[in-house]
Coordinates of C-alpha atoms in Angstrom, one line a residue:
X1 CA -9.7 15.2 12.9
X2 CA -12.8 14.4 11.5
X3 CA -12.8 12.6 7.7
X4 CA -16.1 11.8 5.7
X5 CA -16.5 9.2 3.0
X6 CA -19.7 8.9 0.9
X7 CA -21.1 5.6 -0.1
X8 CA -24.1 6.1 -2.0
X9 CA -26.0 9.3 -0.3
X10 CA -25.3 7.6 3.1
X11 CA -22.6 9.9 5.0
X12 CA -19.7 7.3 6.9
X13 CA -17.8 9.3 9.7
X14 CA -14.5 8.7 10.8
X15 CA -13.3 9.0 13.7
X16 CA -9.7 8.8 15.9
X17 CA -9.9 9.2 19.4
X18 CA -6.3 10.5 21.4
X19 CA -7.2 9.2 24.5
X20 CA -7.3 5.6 23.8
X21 CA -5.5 3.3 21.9
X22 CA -8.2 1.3 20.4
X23 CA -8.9 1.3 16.5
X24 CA -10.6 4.6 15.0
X25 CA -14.4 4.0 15.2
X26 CA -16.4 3.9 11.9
X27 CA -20.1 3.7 10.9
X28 CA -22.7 4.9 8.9
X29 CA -24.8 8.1 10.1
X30 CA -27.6 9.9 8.3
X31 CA -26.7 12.8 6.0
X32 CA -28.3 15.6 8.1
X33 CA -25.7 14.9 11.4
X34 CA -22.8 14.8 9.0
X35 CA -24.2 18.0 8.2
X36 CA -24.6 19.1 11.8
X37 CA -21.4 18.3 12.6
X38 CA -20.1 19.9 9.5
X39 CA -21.6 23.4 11.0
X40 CA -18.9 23.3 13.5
X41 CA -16.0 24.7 12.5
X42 CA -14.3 26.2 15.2
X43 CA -15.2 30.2 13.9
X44 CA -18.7 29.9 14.4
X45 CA -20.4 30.4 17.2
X46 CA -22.7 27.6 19.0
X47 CA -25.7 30.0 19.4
X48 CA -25.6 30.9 15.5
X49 CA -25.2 27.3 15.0
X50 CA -28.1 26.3 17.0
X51 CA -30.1 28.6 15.0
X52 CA -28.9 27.4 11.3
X53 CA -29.9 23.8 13.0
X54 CA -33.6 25.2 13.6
X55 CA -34.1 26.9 10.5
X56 CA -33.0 24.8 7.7
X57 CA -34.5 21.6 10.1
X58 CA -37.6 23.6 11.0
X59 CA -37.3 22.2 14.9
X60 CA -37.2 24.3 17.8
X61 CA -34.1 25.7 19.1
X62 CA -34.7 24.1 21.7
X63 CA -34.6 20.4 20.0
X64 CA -31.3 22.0 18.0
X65 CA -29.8 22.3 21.5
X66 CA -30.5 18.7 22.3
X67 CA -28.6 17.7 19.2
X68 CA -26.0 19.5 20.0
X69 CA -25.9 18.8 23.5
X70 CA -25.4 14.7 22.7
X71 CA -22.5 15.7 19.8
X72 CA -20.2 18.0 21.9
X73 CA -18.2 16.8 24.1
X74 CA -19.8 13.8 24.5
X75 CA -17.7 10.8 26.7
X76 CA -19.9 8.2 25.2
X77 CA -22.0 6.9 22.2
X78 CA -24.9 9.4 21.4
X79 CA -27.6 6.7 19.2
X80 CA -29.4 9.9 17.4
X81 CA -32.8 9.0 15.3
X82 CA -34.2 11.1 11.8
X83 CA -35.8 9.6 9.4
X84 CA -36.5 6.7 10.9
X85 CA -32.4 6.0 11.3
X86 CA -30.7 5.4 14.1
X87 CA -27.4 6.8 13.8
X88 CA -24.4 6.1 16.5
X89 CA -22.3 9.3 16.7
X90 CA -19.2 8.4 18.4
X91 CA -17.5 10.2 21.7
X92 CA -15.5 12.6 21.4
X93 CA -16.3 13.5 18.3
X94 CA -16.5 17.3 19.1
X95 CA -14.5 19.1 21.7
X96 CA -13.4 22.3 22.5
X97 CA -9.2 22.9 21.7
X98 CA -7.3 26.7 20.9
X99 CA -4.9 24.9 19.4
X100 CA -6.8 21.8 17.2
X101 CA -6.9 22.2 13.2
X102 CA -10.3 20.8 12.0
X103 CA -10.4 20.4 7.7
X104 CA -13.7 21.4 6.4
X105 CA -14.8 18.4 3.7
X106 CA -17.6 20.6 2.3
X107 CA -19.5 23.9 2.2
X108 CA -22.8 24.0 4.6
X109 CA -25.3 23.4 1.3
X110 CA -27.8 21.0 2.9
X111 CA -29.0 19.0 -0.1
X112 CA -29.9 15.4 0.7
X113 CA -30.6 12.9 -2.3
X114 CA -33.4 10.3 -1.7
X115 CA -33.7 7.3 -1.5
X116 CA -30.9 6.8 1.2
X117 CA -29.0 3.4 1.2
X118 CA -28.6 2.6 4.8
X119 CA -29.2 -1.3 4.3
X120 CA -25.4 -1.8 3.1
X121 CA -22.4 -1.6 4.9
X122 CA -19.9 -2.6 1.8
X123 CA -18.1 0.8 1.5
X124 CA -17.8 2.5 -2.3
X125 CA -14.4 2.4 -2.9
X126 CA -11.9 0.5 0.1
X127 CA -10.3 2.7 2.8
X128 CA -8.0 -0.1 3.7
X129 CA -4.9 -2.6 1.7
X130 CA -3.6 -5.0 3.3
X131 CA -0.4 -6.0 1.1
X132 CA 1.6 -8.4 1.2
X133 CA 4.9 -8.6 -0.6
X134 CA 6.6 -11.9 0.3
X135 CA 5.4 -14.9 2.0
X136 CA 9.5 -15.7 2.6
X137 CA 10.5 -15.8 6.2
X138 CA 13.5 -16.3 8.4
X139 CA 11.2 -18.2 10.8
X140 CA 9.3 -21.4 11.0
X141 CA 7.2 -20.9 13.7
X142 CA 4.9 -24.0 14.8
X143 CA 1.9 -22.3 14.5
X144 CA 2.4 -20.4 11.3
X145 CA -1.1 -19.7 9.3
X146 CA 0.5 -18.4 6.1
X147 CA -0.1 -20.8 3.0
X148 CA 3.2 -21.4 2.4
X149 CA 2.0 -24.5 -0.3
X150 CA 1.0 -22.4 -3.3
X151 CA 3.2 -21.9 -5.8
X152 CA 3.4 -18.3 -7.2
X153 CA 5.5 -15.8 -8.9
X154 CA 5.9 -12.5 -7.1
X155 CA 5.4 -9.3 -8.6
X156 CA 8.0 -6.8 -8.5
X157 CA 8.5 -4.1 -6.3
X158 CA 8.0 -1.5 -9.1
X159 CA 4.5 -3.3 -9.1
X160 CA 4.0 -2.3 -5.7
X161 CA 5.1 1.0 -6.1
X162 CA 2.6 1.9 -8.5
X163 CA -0.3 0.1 -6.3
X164 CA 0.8 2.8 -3.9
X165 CA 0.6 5.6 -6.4
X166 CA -2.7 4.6 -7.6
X167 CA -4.0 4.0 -4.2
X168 CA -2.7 7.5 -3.0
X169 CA -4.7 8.4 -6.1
X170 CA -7.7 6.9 -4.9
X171 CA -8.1 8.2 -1.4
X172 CA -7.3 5.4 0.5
X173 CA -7.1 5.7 3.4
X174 CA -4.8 3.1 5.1
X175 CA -2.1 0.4 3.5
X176 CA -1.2 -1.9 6.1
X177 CA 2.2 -4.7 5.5
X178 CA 1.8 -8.2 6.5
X179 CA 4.0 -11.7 5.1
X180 CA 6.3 -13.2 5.5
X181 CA 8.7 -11.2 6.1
X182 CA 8.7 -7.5 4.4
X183 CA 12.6 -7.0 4.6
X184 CA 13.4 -9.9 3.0
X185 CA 11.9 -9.1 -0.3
X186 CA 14.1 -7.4 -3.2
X187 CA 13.3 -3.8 -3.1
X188 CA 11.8 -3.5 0.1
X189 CA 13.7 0.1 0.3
X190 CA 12.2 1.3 -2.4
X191 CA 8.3 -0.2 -1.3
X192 CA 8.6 1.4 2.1
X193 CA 10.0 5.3 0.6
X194 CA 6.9 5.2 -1.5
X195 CA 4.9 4.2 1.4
X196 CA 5.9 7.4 3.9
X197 CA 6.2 9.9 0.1
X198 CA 2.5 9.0 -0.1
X199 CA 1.3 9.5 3.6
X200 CA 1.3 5.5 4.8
X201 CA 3.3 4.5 8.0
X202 CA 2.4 1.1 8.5
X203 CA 3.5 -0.9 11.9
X204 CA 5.6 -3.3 9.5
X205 CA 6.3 -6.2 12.0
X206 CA 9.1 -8.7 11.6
X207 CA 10.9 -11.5 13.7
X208 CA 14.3 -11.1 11.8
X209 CA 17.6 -10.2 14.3
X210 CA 17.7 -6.8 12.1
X211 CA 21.6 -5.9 11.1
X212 CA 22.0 -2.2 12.0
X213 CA 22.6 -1.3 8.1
X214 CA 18.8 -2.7 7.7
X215 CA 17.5 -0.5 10.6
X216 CA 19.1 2.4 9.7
X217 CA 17.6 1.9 6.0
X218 CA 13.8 1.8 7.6
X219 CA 15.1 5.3 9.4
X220 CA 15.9 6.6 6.0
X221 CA 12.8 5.4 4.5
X222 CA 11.0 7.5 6.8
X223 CA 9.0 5.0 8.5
X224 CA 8.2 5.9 11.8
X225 CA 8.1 2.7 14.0
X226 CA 8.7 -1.2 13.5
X227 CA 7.2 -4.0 15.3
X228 CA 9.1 -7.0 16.8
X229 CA 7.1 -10.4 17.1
X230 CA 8.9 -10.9 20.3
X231 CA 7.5 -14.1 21.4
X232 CA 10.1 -15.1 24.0
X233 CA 13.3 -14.1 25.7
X234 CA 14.0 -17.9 26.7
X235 CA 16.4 -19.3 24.0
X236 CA 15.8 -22.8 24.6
X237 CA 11.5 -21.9 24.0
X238 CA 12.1 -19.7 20.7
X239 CA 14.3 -22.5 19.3
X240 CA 11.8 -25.2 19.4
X241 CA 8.6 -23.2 18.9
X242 CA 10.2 -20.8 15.8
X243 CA 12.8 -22.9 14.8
X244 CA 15.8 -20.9 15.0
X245 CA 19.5 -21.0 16.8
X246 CA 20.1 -20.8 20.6
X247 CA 21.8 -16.8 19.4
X248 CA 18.2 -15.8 18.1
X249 CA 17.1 -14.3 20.7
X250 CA 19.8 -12.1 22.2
X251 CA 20.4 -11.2 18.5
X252 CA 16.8 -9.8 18.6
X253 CA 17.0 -7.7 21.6
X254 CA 20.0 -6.1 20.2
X255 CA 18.1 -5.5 17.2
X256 CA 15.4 -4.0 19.3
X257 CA 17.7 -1.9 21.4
X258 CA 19.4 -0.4 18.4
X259 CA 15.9 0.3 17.0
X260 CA 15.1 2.3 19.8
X261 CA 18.1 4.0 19.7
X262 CA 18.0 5.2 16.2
X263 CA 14.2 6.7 17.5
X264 CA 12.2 4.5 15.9
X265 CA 8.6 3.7 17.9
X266 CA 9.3 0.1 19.2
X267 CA 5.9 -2.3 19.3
X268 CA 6.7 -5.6 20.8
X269 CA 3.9 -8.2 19.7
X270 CA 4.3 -11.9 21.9
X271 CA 2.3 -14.6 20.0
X272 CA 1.7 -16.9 22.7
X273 CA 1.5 -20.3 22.7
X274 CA 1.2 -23.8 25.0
X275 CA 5.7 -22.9 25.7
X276 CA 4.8 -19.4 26.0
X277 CA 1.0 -18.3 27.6
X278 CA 2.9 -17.9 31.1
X279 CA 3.3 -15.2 33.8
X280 CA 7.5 -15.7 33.9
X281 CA 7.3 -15.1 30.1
X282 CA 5.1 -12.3 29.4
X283 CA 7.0 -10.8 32.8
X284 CA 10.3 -11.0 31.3
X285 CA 9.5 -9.2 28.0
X286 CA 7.8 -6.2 30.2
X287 CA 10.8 -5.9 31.9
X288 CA 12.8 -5.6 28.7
X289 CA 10.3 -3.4 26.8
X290 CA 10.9 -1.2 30.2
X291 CA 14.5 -0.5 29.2
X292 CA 13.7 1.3 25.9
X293 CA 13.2 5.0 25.5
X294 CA 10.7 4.7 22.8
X295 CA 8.6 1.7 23.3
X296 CA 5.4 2.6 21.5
X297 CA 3.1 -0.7 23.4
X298 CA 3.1 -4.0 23.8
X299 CA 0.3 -6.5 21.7
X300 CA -0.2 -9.4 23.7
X301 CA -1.9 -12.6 21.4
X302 CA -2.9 -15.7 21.4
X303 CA -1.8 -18.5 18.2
X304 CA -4.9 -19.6 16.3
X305 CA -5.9 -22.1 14.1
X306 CA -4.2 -22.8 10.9
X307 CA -5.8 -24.2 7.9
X308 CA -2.4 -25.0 6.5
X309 CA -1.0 -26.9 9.7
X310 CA -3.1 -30.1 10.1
X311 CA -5.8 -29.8 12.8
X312 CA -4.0 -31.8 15.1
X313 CA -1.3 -29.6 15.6
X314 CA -3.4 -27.0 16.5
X315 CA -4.2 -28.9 19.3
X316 CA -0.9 -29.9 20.7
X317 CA 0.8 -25.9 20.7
X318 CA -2.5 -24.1 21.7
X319 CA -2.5 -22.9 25.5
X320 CA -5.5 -24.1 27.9
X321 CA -8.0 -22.1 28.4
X322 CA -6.5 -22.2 32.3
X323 CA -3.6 -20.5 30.9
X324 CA -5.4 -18.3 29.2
X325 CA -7.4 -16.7 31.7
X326 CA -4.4 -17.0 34.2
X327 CA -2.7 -14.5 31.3
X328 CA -5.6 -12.3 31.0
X329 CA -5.7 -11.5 34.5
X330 CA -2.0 -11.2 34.4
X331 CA -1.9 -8.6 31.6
X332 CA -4.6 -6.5 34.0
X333 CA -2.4 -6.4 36.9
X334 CA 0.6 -4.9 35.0
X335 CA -1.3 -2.6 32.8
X336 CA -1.9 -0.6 35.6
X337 CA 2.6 -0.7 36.7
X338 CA 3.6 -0.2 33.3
X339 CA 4.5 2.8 32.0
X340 CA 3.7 1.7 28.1
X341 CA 0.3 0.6 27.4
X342 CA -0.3 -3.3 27.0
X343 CA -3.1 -4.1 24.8
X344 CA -4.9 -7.5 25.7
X345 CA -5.3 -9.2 22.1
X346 CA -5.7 -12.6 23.3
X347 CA -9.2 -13.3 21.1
X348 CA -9.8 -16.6 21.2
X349 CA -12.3 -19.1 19.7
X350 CA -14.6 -20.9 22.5
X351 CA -16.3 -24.9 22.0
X352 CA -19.0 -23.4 24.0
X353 CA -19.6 -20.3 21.7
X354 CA -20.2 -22.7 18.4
X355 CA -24.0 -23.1 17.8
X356 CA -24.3 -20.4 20.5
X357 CA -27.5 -17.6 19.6
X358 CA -25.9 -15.1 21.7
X359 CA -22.4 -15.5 21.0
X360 CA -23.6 -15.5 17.0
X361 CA -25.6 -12.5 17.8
X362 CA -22.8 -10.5 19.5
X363 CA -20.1 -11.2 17.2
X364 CA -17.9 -8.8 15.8
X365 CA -18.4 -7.1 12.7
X366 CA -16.4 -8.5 10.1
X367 CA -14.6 -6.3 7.7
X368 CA -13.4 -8.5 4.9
X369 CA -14.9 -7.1 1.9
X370 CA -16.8 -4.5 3.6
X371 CA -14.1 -1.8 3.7
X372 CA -11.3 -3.8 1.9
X373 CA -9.1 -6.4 0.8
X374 CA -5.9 -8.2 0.6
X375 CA -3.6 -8.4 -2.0
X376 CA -0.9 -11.5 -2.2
X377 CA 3.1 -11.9 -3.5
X378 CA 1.6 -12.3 -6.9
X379 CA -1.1 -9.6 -7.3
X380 CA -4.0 -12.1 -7.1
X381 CA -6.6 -10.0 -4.5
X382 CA -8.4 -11.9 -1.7
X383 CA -11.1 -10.8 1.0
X384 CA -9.4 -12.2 3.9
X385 CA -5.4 -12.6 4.4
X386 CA -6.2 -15.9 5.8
X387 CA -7.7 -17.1 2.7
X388 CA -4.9 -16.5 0.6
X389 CA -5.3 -18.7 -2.8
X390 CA -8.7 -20.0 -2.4
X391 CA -10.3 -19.6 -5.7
X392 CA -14.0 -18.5 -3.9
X393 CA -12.4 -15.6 -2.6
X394 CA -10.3 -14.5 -4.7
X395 CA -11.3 -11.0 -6.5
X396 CA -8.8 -10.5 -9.3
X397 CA -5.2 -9.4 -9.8
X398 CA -4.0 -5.8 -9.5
X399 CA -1.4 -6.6 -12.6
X400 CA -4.1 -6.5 -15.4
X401 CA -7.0 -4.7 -13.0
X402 CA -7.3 -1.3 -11.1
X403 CA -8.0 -1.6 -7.5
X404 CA -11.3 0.3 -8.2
X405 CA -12.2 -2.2 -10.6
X406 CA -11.8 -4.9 -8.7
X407 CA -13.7 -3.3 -5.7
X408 CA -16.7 -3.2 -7.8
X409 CA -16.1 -6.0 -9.9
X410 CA -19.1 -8.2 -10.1
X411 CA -17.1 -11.5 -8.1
X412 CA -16.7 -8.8 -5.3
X413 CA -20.3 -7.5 -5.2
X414 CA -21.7 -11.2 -5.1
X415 CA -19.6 -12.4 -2.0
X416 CA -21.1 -9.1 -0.5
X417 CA -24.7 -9.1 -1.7
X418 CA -25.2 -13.1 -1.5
X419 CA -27.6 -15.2 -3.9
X420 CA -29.6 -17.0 -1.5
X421 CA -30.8 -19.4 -4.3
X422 CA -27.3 -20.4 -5.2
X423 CA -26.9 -21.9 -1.8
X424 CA -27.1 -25.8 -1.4
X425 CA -30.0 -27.5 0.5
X426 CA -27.4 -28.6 2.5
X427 CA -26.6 -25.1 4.0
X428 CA -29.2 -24.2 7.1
X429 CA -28.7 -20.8 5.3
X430 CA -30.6 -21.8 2.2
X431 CA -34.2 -21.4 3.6
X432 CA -32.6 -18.7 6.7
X433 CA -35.6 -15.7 6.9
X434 CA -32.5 -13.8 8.9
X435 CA -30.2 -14.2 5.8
X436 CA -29.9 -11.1 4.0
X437 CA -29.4 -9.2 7.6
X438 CA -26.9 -12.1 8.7
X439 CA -24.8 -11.7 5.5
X440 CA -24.6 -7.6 4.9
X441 CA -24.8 -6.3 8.7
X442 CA -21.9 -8.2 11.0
X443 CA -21.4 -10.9 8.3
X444 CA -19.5 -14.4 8.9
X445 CA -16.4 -15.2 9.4
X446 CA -15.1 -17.4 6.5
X447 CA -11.5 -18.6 7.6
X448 CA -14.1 -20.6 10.5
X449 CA -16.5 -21.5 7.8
X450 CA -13.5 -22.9 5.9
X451 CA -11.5 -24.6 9.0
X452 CA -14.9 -26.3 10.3
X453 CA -16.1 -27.2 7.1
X454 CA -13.9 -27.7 4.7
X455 CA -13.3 -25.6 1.3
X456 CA -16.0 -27.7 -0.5
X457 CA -18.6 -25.8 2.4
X458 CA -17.7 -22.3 1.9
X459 CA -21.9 -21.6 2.1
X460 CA -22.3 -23.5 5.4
X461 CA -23.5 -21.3 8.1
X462 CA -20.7 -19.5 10.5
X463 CA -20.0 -22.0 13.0
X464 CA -21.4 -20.0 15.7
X465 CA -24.5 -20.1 14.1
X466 CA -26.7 -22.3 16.1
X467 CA -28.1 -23.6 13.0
X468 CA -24.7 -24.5 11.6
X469 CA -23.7 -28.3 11.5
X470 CA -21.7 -30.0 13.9
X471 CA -18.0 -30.3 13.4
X472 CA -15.5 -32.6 15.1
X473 CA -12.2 -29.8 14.0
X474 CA -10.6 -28.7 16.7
X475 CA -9.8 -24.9 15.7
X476 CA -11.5 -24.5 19.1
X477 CA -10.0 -23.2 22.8
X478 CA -12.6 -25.6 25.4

């Protein structure tokens, strides 16, 4: 299926690809090829097609037929120029089915309002929420990154209930679960049944031994799979590195067993760590996830750096980068005997790609703010979940403001559209002739900003900036 969003007059597509696993693929493309690709709607012919193309264009048919030639069927990126904008049309965007059911988002009027925005990649209203309901867990795992100091009053989940309503409302898109743990807050029955009523089925993940009373109230919820943070099958390991009892772990395979029993998609995500990043490990929990009937995948990660754990730590329970690779090559080898797919997750932070041009340069994009936000126990909004409480992020609280107004709030906007002036002279960014491009394109990752820097450098440059100051905090892999 193909959705469309406007922000602006620029045209965002969306699009989710069967045939991999990876996320869907989003981006900004000129009005005309959402057009174009709005003229296919499985009735009408490609020849007739080609010709509306030429006409209301006024190209050749032949030049029509290149279009179409690079958006149908394509196995790879087609990078498509008018106007002077490039515009990324993703693969498979169209193919041929007898049996696919394509929605129509408009009628083929071809009216296109100038001037077009295509400098800004902040969305105009968020497709994704990220809630979270409870920071409580059953866990304490070494390396947890939750900010577990704050002290806070959580909402109800009548609260939530009606953020779900009123995003449903909205048209967003996709409400994902994060925590602590989601089945340990009061009402979580209730939070997930609005969920599925209003057309979210988030991966809720948990490391609780589930009782079969609590798994067969997800079933009745209508959620469609659960994920396990299965970090270890070893008792001895998951004692010292989660802090639980020597049982734990043969109470969570029954969990998981019964799970898959009762049909529910089983995703088993290992978080690994210095006790865990190991070939015996990872092997043992592929041989278990090859006894279910309905394991869904397996997420393979690596722990990161906590803000809330003391730097040192970090240092102590994070694998080598030995390990690491040893994993990684590991995790190739079995993709290709398993029967499940195993997704490689292990992102890590590199010493050598701080103050690094080209690892700067080809950094991923990130999202926080851009086509969402977080929202925490007590209502209070943030851009990142990682950020939690701190004040510079925070956009408002959904008890006393609509989502919608706190998306275009003015606090929102200016962590988007940055004052260059307000920056210190101590910030290479301050004087930075590739600062408006840095800040709305791929923008910077601010849990790194705030573990290199501090939370009194929040407008230092990214880290991997090679402009950016040096820093002796090891939230670094070497």
């Amino acid at each position: 299926m193909i959705q469309w969003y406007r922000f602006a007059d620029t045209i965002i597509i969306i699009k989710s690809n069967p045939k991999t696993s990876e996320e869907d693929f989003w981006g900004f493309i000129h009005p005309v090829y959402a057009w174009i690709l709005n003229l296919f709607d499985g009735k009408t012919e490609e020849s007739s097609i080609c010709k509306t193309i030429s006409c209301k264009l006024g190209v050749s048919e032949e030049v029509a037929n290149n279009v179409i030639r690079l958006i149908k069927g394509n196995s790879s990126k087609s990078y498509l120029s008018y106007d002077g904008v490039i515009s990324v049309i993703p693969p498979h965007v169209i193919v041929e089915s007898n049996s696919a059911k394509r929605e129509k988002c408009s009628d083929n009027t071809f009216i296109i309002k100038q001037p077009i925005d295509h400098k800004s990649f902040r969305w105009a209203k968020p497709r994704n929420l990220l809630i979270c309901p409870t920071l409580a867990c059953f866990t304490d795992c070494i390396y947890c990154y939750a900010n577990k100091k704050e002290k806070h009053v959580e909402i109800s989940y009548r609260t939530w209930i009606r953020l779900i309503h009123q995003a449903k409302k909205n048209g967003d898109e996709r409400i994902d679960v994060t925590g602590g743990e989601f089945f340990l807050k009061e009402g979580w029955q209730k939070i997930a049944q609005s969920l599925t009523k209003n057309g979210y089925f988030p991966d809720i993940s948990t490391k609780i031994p589930l009782s079969k009373f609590v798994i067969d109230d997800i079933v009745d919820s209508g959620l469609k799979s659960i994920q396990f943070s299965l970090d270890t099958l070893d008792s001895i390991v998951a004692s010292k590195t989660l802090c639980v009892d020597v049982n734990y772990t043969k109470k969570m395979q029954n969990s998981i067993r019964y799970a898959d029993l009762k049909g529910l998609k089983v995703i088993l995500k290992p978080t690994l760590s210095v006790n865990t990043c190991n070939e015996n490990n990872l092997q043992s929990i592929f041989t278990f996830a090859s006894s279910l009937s309905n394991i869904n995948r397996v997420v393979i990660s690596i722990i990161g750096f906590s803000n809330f754990k003391g730097h040192e730590n970090y240092k102590k329970i994070r694998p080598s980068l030995s390990q690491i690779c040893k994993i990684r090559s590991f995790i190739r080898d079995m993709s290709d005997k398993m029967v499940f797919p195993i997704i490689d997750d292990t992102f890590i932070y590199r010493k050598c790609e701080m103050k690094n041009a080209s690892s700067f340069s080809n950094r991923p994009l990130c999202s926080a703010n851009i086509d969402g936000f977080v929202i925490l126990p007590d209502g209070n909004v943030t851009i990142c979940e990682e950020l939690y409480w701190n004040p510079f992020f925070q956009l408002g609280n959904i008890q006393n403001k609509s989502i919608l107004e706190i998306w275009n709030s003015d606090k929102a906007k200016s962590l988007y559209f940055q004052n260059q002036e307000k920056y210190p002279e101590s910030s290479a960014c301050k004087n930075c002739q590739n600062f408006i491009a840095c800040r709305t394109k791929k923008g910077v990752c601010w849990k790194i900003i705030v573990a290199a820097y501090g939370n009194d450098n929040t407008l230092y440059p990214d880290p991997r900036c090679p402009f950016a100051p040096d820093t002796n905090v090891n939230y670094t892999i070497d």
